[in-house]
XYZ file of C-alpha atoms in Angstrom:
454
model
C -75.525 -139.254 23.842
C -74.673 -141.498 20.921
C -77.266 -140.997 18.191
C -78.474 -144.334 16.901
C -80.589 -144.919 13.852
C -84.330 -144.705 14.428
C -85.855 -148.059 13.420
C -87.353 -148.080 9.938
C -90.743 -149.233 11.246
C -90.922 -146.290 13.666
C -90.148 -143.868 10.834
C -92.745 -145.552 8.642
C -95.467 -145.221 11.289
C -94.627 -141.534 11.738
C -94.205 -140.726 8.040
C -97.750 -139.315 7.549
C -96.895 -136.696 10.161
C -94.243 -135.293 7.817
C -96.535 -134.344 4.902
C -94.834 -133.077 1.767
C -95.660 -129.794 0.065
C -97.894 -131.428 -2.527
C -100.073 -132.972 0.199
C -100.481 -129.574 1.834
C -101.243 -127.987 -1.532
C -104.016 -130.504 -2.227
C -105.561 -129.802 1.173
C -105.388 -126.055 0.520
C -107.170 -126.439 -2.825
C -109.883 -128.589 -1.249
C -110.336 -125.981 1.470
C -110.590 -123.137 -1.053
C -113.246 -124.865 -3.163
C -115.252 -125.903 -0.106
C -115.241 -122.341 1.226
C -116.593 -121.130 -2.111
C -119.324 -123.766 -2.094
C -120.347 -122.920 1.454
C -120.640 -119.229 0.562
C -122.782 -120.064 -2.467
C -125.068 -122.473 -0.596
C -125.145 -121.385 3.071
C -126.813 -123.582 5.688
C -126.542 -126.693 3.496
C -126.264 -129.756 5.785
C -123.152 -130.984 3.938
C -121.202 -127.751 4.446
C -117.838 -128.089 6.192
C -117.482 -124.348 6.808
C -120.016 -122.017 8.389
C -118.526 -118.899 6.701
C -120.555 -116.774 9.103
C -121.316 -113.117 8.590
C -119.984 -111.334 11.683
C -121.334 -107.955 10.503
C -117.943 -106.455 11.350
C -117.283 -103.958 8.553
C -115.074 -101.592 10.560
C -111.793 -102.706 12.105
C -109.509 -100.725 14.434
C -107.131 -98.251 12.818
C -104.920 -97.644 15.834
C -106.296 -94.160 16.505
C -109.212 -95.196 18.715
C -109.882 -93.149 21.836
C -112.141 -93.412 24.861
C -113.140 -95.917 27.520
C -115.166 -99.035 26.794
C -116.334 -102.113 28.625
C -115.863 -105.668 27.467
C -117.476 -108.822 28.779
C -115.719 -112.108 28.067
C -117.922 -115.158 28.650
C -116.611 -118.450 27.363
C -116.620 -120.889 30.258
C -117.022 -121.193 33.999
C -114.865 -118.093 34.484
C -115.696 -114.789 32.851
C -114.157 -111.327 32.848
C -115.417 -107.766 33.047
C -112.896 -105.379 31.487
C -112.420 -101.621 31.306
C -110.333 -100.726 28.261
C -108.956 -97.224 27.763
C -107.668 -96.112 24.362
C -105.357 -93.094 24.139
C -103.955 -91.658 20.901
C -100.620 -91.138 22.667
C -100.240 -94.840 23.432
C -100.033 -97.759 21.005
C -101.481 -100.117 23.599
C -104.712 -99.575 25.550
C -104.689 -99.814 29.315
C -106.834 -102.614 30.691
C -108.376 -103.230 34.082
C -110.386 -106.371 34.692
C -112.039 -108.573 37.265
C -112.423 -112.321 36.878
C -115.528 -113.981 38.275
C -116.606 -117.600 38.541
C -120.131 -118.657 37.647
C -121.704 -120.874 40.325
C -122.528 -124.335 38.933
C -126.206 -123.960 39.820
C -126.465 -120.907 37.559
C -124.803 -122.695 34.651
C -127.650 -125.200 34.649
C -130.437 -123.086 36.149
C -132.621 -120.311 34.802
C -131.204 -118.224 31.994
C -132.479 -114.935 33.379
C -130.766 -115.611 36.703
C -127.475 -116.357 34.929
C -127.504 -113.025 33.107
C -128.693 -111.184 36.220
C -125.655 -112.575 38.032
C -123.392 -111.323 35.235
C -125.072 -107.892 35.256
C -124.506 -107.642 39.014
C -120.808 -108.309 38.413
C -120.723 -105.442 35.919
C -122.380 -103.188 38.498
C -119.877 -104.255 41.175
C -116.996 -103.610 38.784
C -118.224 -100.084 37.998
C -119.116 -99.294 41.613
C -115.620 -100.163 42.838
C -114.188 -97.707 40.303
C -116.807 -94.997 40.970
C -118.002 -95.177 37.369
C -121.698 -95.934 37.844
C -122.739 -92.546 36.479
C -120.688 -92.872 33.288
C -122.216 -94.237 30.083
C -120.301 -97.140 28.558
C -120.555 -98.973 25.253
C -119.703 -102.650 25.606
C -118.249 -105.404 23.453
C -119.445 -108.918 24.333
C -117.240 -111.916 23.580
C -119.599 -114.875 23.764
C -117.785 -118.112 22.947
C -120.793 -120.311 22.287
C -122.473 -121.184 18.971
C -124.660 -118.273 17.891
C -126.464 -117.198 14.750
C -125.796 -113.513 14.235
C -128.393 -111.340 12.533
C -126.558 -108.036 13.067
C -123.428 -106.794 14.774
C -125.273 -106.673 18.115
C -127.766 -109.496 17.708
C -126.894 -113.134 18.264
C -129.240 -116.061 18.819
C -127.846 -118.917 20.904
C -127.892 -122.134 18.874
C -126.886 -124.427 21.732
C -125.016 -124.348 25.007
C -121.636 -126.088 25.336
C -118.908 -126.393 28.020
C -121.249 -127.594 30.752
C -123.862 -124.848 30.397
C -127.542 -125.701 30.020
C -129.321 -122.647 31.452
C -132.919 -122.753 30.286
C -134.863 -120.285 28.169
C -131.768 -118.959 26.389
C -131.376 -121.275 23.387
C -133.137 -119.674 20.440
C -133.061 -116.256 22.118
C -130.951 -113.159 21.442
C -128.294 -113.198 24.166
C -127.477 -109.501 23.681
C -131.094 -108.590 24.346
C -131.098 -110.752 27.489
C -127.864 -109.121 28.689
C -129.072 -105.578 27.977
C -132.334 -106.321 29.785
C -130.468 -107.600 32.842
C -128.247 -104.509 32.916
C -131.222 -102.163 32.461
C -132.965 -103.801 35.415
C -130.038 -102.639 37.562
C -130.168 -99.147 36.023
C -126.720 -99.616 34.527
C -125.786 -96.998 31.964
C -124.249 -99.646 29.698
C -125.218 -100.659 26.160
C -123.892 -103.801 24.483
C -122.949 -102.745 20.941
C -121.165 -105.810 19.605
C -121.272 -109.571 20.025
C -118.183 -111.374 18.793
C -115.923 -114.373 19.409
C -112.267 -114.806 20.322
C -111.140 -115.357 16.725
C -112.547 -112.088 15.408
C -111.168 -110.504 18.568
C -107.699 -111.869 17.793
C -107.855 -110.108 14.430
C -108.973 -106.816 15.989
C -106.459 -106.956 18.838
C -103.532 -107.505 16.487
C -104.691 -104.787 14.080
C -104.263 -102.172 16.815
C -100.505 -102.618 16.491
C -100.128 -104.079 12.997
C -102.283 -102.199 10.448
C -101.893 -104.909 7.788
C -103.727 -107.459 9.958
C -106.604 -108.959 7.992
C -107.046 -112.368 9.639
C -107.223 -113.873 13.098
C -106.431 -117.495 13.890
C -106.709 -119.525 17.084
C -104.439 -122.554 17.458
C -104.779 -123.759 21.011
C -107.125 -126.214 22.684
C -109.318 -125.717 19.626
C -108.850 -123.913 16.335
C -110.709 -121.389 14.205
C -110.044 -118.558 11.762
C -111.686 -115.314 10.707
C -110.636 -112.989 7.912
C -111.559 -109.697 6.277
C -113.093 -110.507 2.909
C -114.278 -108.590 -0.099
C -118.063 -108.515 0.065
C -119.284 -112.002 -0.910
C -122.204 -112.391 -3.284
C -123.901 -115.032 -1.136
C -127.353 -114.521 0.387
C -125.961 -114.348 3.926
C -124.345 -110.992 3.174
C -127.199 -109.046 1.583
C -127.998 -106.908 4.627
C -124.666 -105.155 5.175
C -124.458 -101.340 5.262
C -124.218 -99.710 1.804
C -120.933 -98.103 2.856
C -119.282 -101.469 3.634
C -116.275 -102.380 1.505
C -115.389 -105.577 3.354
C -116.749 -107.864 6.044
C -115.094 -110.187 8.539
C -116.092 -113.811 7.959
C -115.932 -116.380 10.756
C -115.017 -119.629 8.999
C -115.510 -122.109 11.866
C -112.882 -124.123 10.019
C -112.488 -126.818 12.681
C -115.209 -128.854 10.944
C -113.335 -128.978 7.624
C -113.314 -132.604 6.485
C -116.445 -133.670 8.356
C -118.022 -134.872 5.101
C -115.060 -136.839 3.798
C -112.795 -134.282 2.123
C -109.876 -135.152 4.415
C -110.429 -138.910 4.599
C -107.444 -139.742 2.382
C -105.169 -137.745 4.681
C -106.277 -139.416 7.918
C -104.024 -141.874 9.688
C -105.154 -144.869 11.704
C -104.462 -142.747 14.785
C -106.771 -139.967 13.599
C -109.530 -142.540 13.211
C -108.970 -143.903 16.712
C -109.009 -140.392 18.191
C -112.247 -139.626 16.381
C -113.945 -142.845 17.501
C -112.957 -142.244 21.132
C -113.956 -138.572 21.136
C -117.150 -137.067 22.504
C -118.103 -135.927 18.994
C -117.279 -138.693 16.485
C -117.319 -137.525 12.887
C -117.140 -133.876 13.907
C -114.340 -131.282 13.934
C -112.072 -133.355 11.686
C -109.543 -130.611 10.907
C -109.482 -129.512 14.536
C -108.669 -133.046 15.666
C -105.596 -133.041 13.422
C -104.110 -129.760 14.617
C -105.434 -128.568 17.974
C -104.005 -129.014 21.423
C -106.964 -130.987 22.720
C -105.978 -133.984 20.579
C -102.220 -133.961 19.869
C -101.309 -135.597 23.169
C -103.757 -138.420 22.504
C -102.425 -138.941 18.979
C -98.942 -139.179 20.469
C -100.097 -141.690 23.092
C -101.631 -143.995 20.491
C -98.510 -143.911 18.313
C -96.298 -144.736 21.295
C -98.606 -147.574 22.323
C -98.422 -148.994 18.809
C -94.621 -148.880 18.929
C -94.547 -150.629 22.311
C -96.999 -153.292 21.158
C -94.758 -154.009 18.164
C -91.756 -154.207 20.518
C -90.044 -151.307 18.751
C -90.104 -149.185 21.911
C -89.212 -149.949 25.547
C -88.652 -153.641 24.708
C -92.409 -154.073 24.549
C -93.019 -152.973 28.154
C -96.058 -150.688 28.210
C -95.915 -147.853 30.777
C -99.025 -148.156 32.908
C -100.023 -144.527 32.375
C -100.115 -144.980 28.610
C -103.200 -147.140 29.085
C -105.138 -144.083 30.306
C -106.775 -141.557 27.998
C -105.336 -138.035 28.135
C -102.298 -139.209 30.096
C -99.985 -137.336 27.718
C -100.773 -133.608 27.862
C -100.043 -131.740 24.647
C -97.843 -129.367 26.666
C -95.271 -132.169 26.919
C -94.779 -131.992 23.145
C -93.513 -128.436 23.589
C -91.028 -129.633 26.216
C -89.842 -132.477 23.990
C -89.337 -130.088 21.067
C -86.983 -127.941 23.172
C -84.415 -130.732 23.381
C -81.224 -129.946 21.453
C -80.111 -132.397 18.797
C -78.782 -135.623 20.270
C -79.321 -134.443 23.865
C -82.800 -135.529 24.900
C -82.842 -133.997 28.378
C -86.528 -133.090 28.469
C -87.583 -136.340 26.850
C -85.680 -138.291 29.500
C -87.098 -136.196 32.327
C -90.634 -136.674 31.022
C -90.358 -140.429 30.644
C -88.977 -140.745 34.179
C -91.086 -138.194 36.057
C -94.386 -138.335 34.169
C -94.498 -141.982 33.174
C -92.382 -143.624 35.890
C -90.217 -145.449 33.349
C -86.747 -146.278 34.662
C -85.498 -148.785 32.094
C -84.944 -147.358 28.625
C -82.251 -146.964 26.009
C -80.895 -143.999 24.103
C -82.810 -145.314 21.113
C -86.056 -145.243 23.120
C -85.502 -141.563 23.892
C -84.832 -140.849 20.233
C -88.021 -142.590 19.159
C -90.189 -140.790 21.717
C -88.627 -137.471 20.701
C -89.203 -138.257 17.018
C -92.882 -139.056 17.621
C -93.532 -135.908 19.641
C -91.857 -133.673 17.077
C -93.657 -135.390 14.189
C -97.164 -134.984 15.632
C -96.628 -131.274 16.302
C -95.015 -130.858 12.882
C -98.101 -132.069 11.018
C -100.325 -129.874 13.157
C -98.266 -126.783 12.327
C -98.090 -127.584 8.618
C -101.826 -128.208 8.345
C -102.601 -125.049 10.331
C -100.266 -123.127 8.028
C -101.986 -124.686 5.032
C -105.266 -123.197 6.222
C -103.673 -119.780 6.664
C -102.171 -119.988 3.165
C -105.667 -120.595 1.816
C -106.859 -117.414 3.540
C -103.883 -115.394 2.274
C -104.681 -116.424 -1.297
C -108.332 -115.463 -0.813
C -107.522 -112.080 0.723
C -105.268 -111.124 -2.210
C -103.233 -108.371 -0.569
C -99.526 -107.804 -1.038
C -98.901 -107.417 2.698
C -100.873 -109.647 5.046
C -100.480 -109.906 8.795
C -102.299 -112.690 10.613
C -102.934 -112.336 14.335
C -102.531 -115.725 15.999
C -103.549 -116.672 19.514
C -103.605 -119.989 21.340
C -101.323 -122.087 23.500
C -99.796 -124.166 20.689
C -98.661 -121.114 18.770
C -97.442 -119.374 21.917
C -95.690 -122.232 23.688
C -94.441 -124.749 21.119
C -90.968 -123.598 20.032
C -91.248 -124.776 16.408
C -94.924 -124.168 15.696
C -94.778 -120.563 14.387
C -91.765 -121.212 12.134
C -93.264 -124.408 10.701
C -96.556 -122.635 10.019
C -94.831 -119.731 8.307
C -92.625 -122.014 6.229
C -95.557 -123.767 4.579
C -97.533 -120.516 4.212
C -94.730 -118.927 2.229
C -94.396 -121.996 0.018
C -98.125 -122.282 -0.699
C -99.237 -118.659 -0.874
C -99.045 -116.716 -4.103
C -95.503 -115.243 -4.215
C -97.047 -111.797 -4.744
C -98.498 -111.972 -1.229
C -96.173 -111.572 1.748
C -97.522 -113.006 5.000
C -96.392 -112.346 8.562
C -97.645 -114.081 11.698
C -97.932 -111.986 14.844
C -98.874 -113.027 18.338
C -102.301 -111.637 19.165
C -102.847 -110.962 22.833
C -106.231 -111.185 24.554
C -108.571 -111.155 21.585
C -111.537 -111.951 23.795
C -110.841 -108.904 25.987
C -108.737 -106.258 24.282
C -110.040 -107.335 20.871
C -113.668 -106.911 21.892
C -112.868 -103.466 23.273
C -111.076 -102.531 20.051
C -114.072 -103.607 17.972
C -116.549 -101.512 19.925
C -114.129 -98.552 19.911
C -113.823 -98.836 16.138
C -117.590 -99.085 15.722
C -118.254 -96.015 17.839
C -115.524 -94.029 16.070
C -117.193 -94.810 12.742
C -120.663 -94.041 14.139
C -119.534 -90.628 15.368
C -117.965 -89.784 12.008
C -121.116 -90.561 10.023
């Protein structure tokens, strides 16, 4: 294919999606100062970060042993897992069952929802002839909770289609333990956590220098092991604690204007059309839920200005969410000057048959640009954490579809991290597998190992 010059106007429209190092540095500094403020004044309505105390003060060391249960509840499907740690193996063995919650239980009585889950645990143990064995459990509960200890978490609100009554404002661990006790299950829930903390724990099993976990997929979040903060939210940690894992909930960074100068017109459109306008600003710039829509709006703008496809708008581009973010990964796999995937996508997904080589170049350029900014901004956030952690060797466990499936995402993240982080700190990114399952099991194994040694 003959490479033609991308029109100046197309490059100009996409230029904010190629932020320079100084832009990323300014965002990192804003993030650092806002994190400090949120630690000093927790629960302030203008806080961008939650900086939540997870009460995790013991992380896996790789020498955990024993069998543990994990329960992973984060949507309509949930998992019951049996995780076996053996000192002779670097990886635990995992057995699991996946169950689907009936819609009527998602919106019905809370007690009945947790009774249904407890029955699944009983079925899981019965099938493996383990009913008579005592198990400690880790509970990954991917809904907004206010933790008051490592095994106490009050539901703030339901999301993801759940509205089961008489659970909001209650301790979900207590409700779960009560439901399991009613079935005479010899199971005790020891930890409540989320997938981000789990990503940290899962990765630390294999990489001892792991001190942070990051999710970059449909949504985004980060958690990191911090020196003990002086803020009031951290006064009730054990006297023996030397660090604590903080859940940043960083997706809301920028919700009070700190990122306004970095927003494009397309970010503003996405926000206005979203189900939560004014919320999750940082997440909307970098997570998989929104990158396809940003791409669609840029392409529509280019068509409307007759820069692309001779001004002929593909019918599908009029529909929200008609460009899945996964297509950006396919586009990025095209070799230079040979836009095979881009051409296949425009023909098969959007039914466009009349286009030029220049059109393919422009579409490819847009897709790569949108993912590029997402990776650089995600890496900027990680660089902020690396500078806060202040260790010479830092491994960050990363989970999520964007990091796993986009061919350029990890390298682009790491590039900006190494340019922004203090040169004394060396950062590595490692794929973290199954934080919500294996990670939860690793956390409870670590807790029980520490409990036995005390």
